[in-house]
């Protein structure tokens, strides 16, 4: 009997051993396509017609483009699962997948430490205003001339975490180690054992009373531009904004204006609305610390993520279900 097929979209970089064991239960196929057009052509020619599950990486979007309605509709009828190697799955049109009966998984948990570490790094860097002096030093001007204003300590500052999933909860513990006072807002209030005693507040109160606002929520139709002009206008003057979630949860143009007006004192950003493009107003502003989407960019975390995603593929092949289906499809 021939083996079922697994379609690999993107590269396996670390978990080669775990990936190799999949070949005991499935035949691995890879597209030859180097562009979306070529991928669509290959799919229409029937090249992937026996694949039941696809493993996809975040970067595979550079070949296939978004997994939007057009793409979902040309995927083979045999394909029942997409195992996405990442926590955020905004590259995938879930509605289109659900309509076609395709179940999608993501990678929670494995990403929590590394992403929360980056949030903490940006929080400290933005509070202390390290960006300007790091640049001055490299240009041979020591702290800069004039030297930068004094920074601020995290101790005693109120951090508002918007989105209290795995990363938000991990950040809570890290922020508490720096003696920050944690409050959060989430779609639903968490039970005490999950919130760890953090204070739940309505969004408006979070915005009005936080010294640091950390964005840790997924990007979807409801959260796109959840932070825009109206929200900046009610924030504490001098607030610090940190985003390691997805660029588009913040209206970047409105953030540039809020920074220019001094409503936002400084920002730390790992993610952007149109990666790899960064709004010129953010690049030009010395009070903004910028990272090129490096939240999970460690050997350990990338390995854990691949292993987790391979587990999803294995379960799909062997048991016809996923280890970590996305929340929206839990009942499917
Ligand atoms: O896992 C994700 O969603 C990422 O953005 C990786 O940095």
PDB file of C-alpha atoms in Angstrom, residues 204 207-209 213 226-239 241 253-255 257-259 261-264:
ATOM      1  CA  UNK A 204      -9.944  51.690  28.292  1.00  0.00           C
ATOM      2  CA  UNK A 207      -4.786  52.341  28.143  1.00  0.00           C
ATOM      3  CA  UNK A 208      -5.403  55.144  30.642  1.00  0.00           C
ATOM      4  CA  UNK A 209      -3.353  53.744  33.519  1.00  0.00           C
ATOM      5  CA  UNK A 213       1.761  48.905  27.203  1.00  0.00           C
ATOM      6  CA  UNK A 226      -6.804  47.896  17.963  1.00  0.00           C
ATOM      7  CA  UNK A 227      -4.347  50.618  18.955  1.00  0.00           C
ATOM      8  CA  UNK A 228      -4.870  53.728  16.833  1.00  0.00           C
ATOM      9  CA  UNK A 229      -5.282  57.504  17.239  1.00  0.00           C
ATOM     10  CA  UNK A 230      -8.305  57.299  19.578  1.00  0.00           C
ATOM     11  CA  UNK A 231      -6.476  54.873  21.856  1.00  0.00           C
ATOM     12  CA  UNK A 232      -3.217  56.859  21.887  1.00  0.00           C
ATOM     13  CA  UNK A 233      -5.167  59.958  22.874  1.00  0.00           C
ATOM     14  CA  UNK A 234      -6.346  58.462  26.167  1.00  0.00           C
ATOM     15  CA  UNK A 235      -2.981  56.961  27.154  1.00  0.00           C
ATOM     16  CA  UNK A 236      -0.838  58.249  29.995  1.00  0.00           C
ATOM     17  CA  UNK A 237       1.442  60.951  28.573  1.00  0.00           C
ATOM     18  CA  UNK A 238       4.940  59.462  28.265  1.00  0.00           C
ATOM     19  CA  UNK A 239       3.706  55.865  27.898  1.00  0.00           C
ATOM     20  CA  UNK A 241       4.683  50.899  23.719  1.00  0.00           C
ATOM     21  CA  UNK A 253       1.051  55.902  11.132  1.00  0.00           C
ATOM     22  CA  UNK A 254      -0.882  56.813  14.317  1.00  0.00           C
ATOM     23  CA  UNK A 255       2.046  55.566  16.443  1.00  0.00           C
ATOM     24  CA  UNK A 257       2.132  60.822  15.264  1.00  0.00           C
ATOM     25  CA  UNK A 258       1.793  59.836  18.952  1.00  0.00           C
ATOM     26  CA  UNK A 259       5.609  59.632  19.236  1.00  0.00           C
ATOM     27  CA  UNK A 261       3.437  64.567  19.873  1.00  0.00           C
ATOM     28  CA  UNK A 262       5.231  63.055  22.899  1.00  0.00           C
ATOM     29  CA  UNK A 263       2.144  61.059  23.974  1.00  0.00           C
ATOM     30  CA  UNK A 264       4.340  57.997  23.520  1.00  0.00           C
TER      31      UNK A 264
END
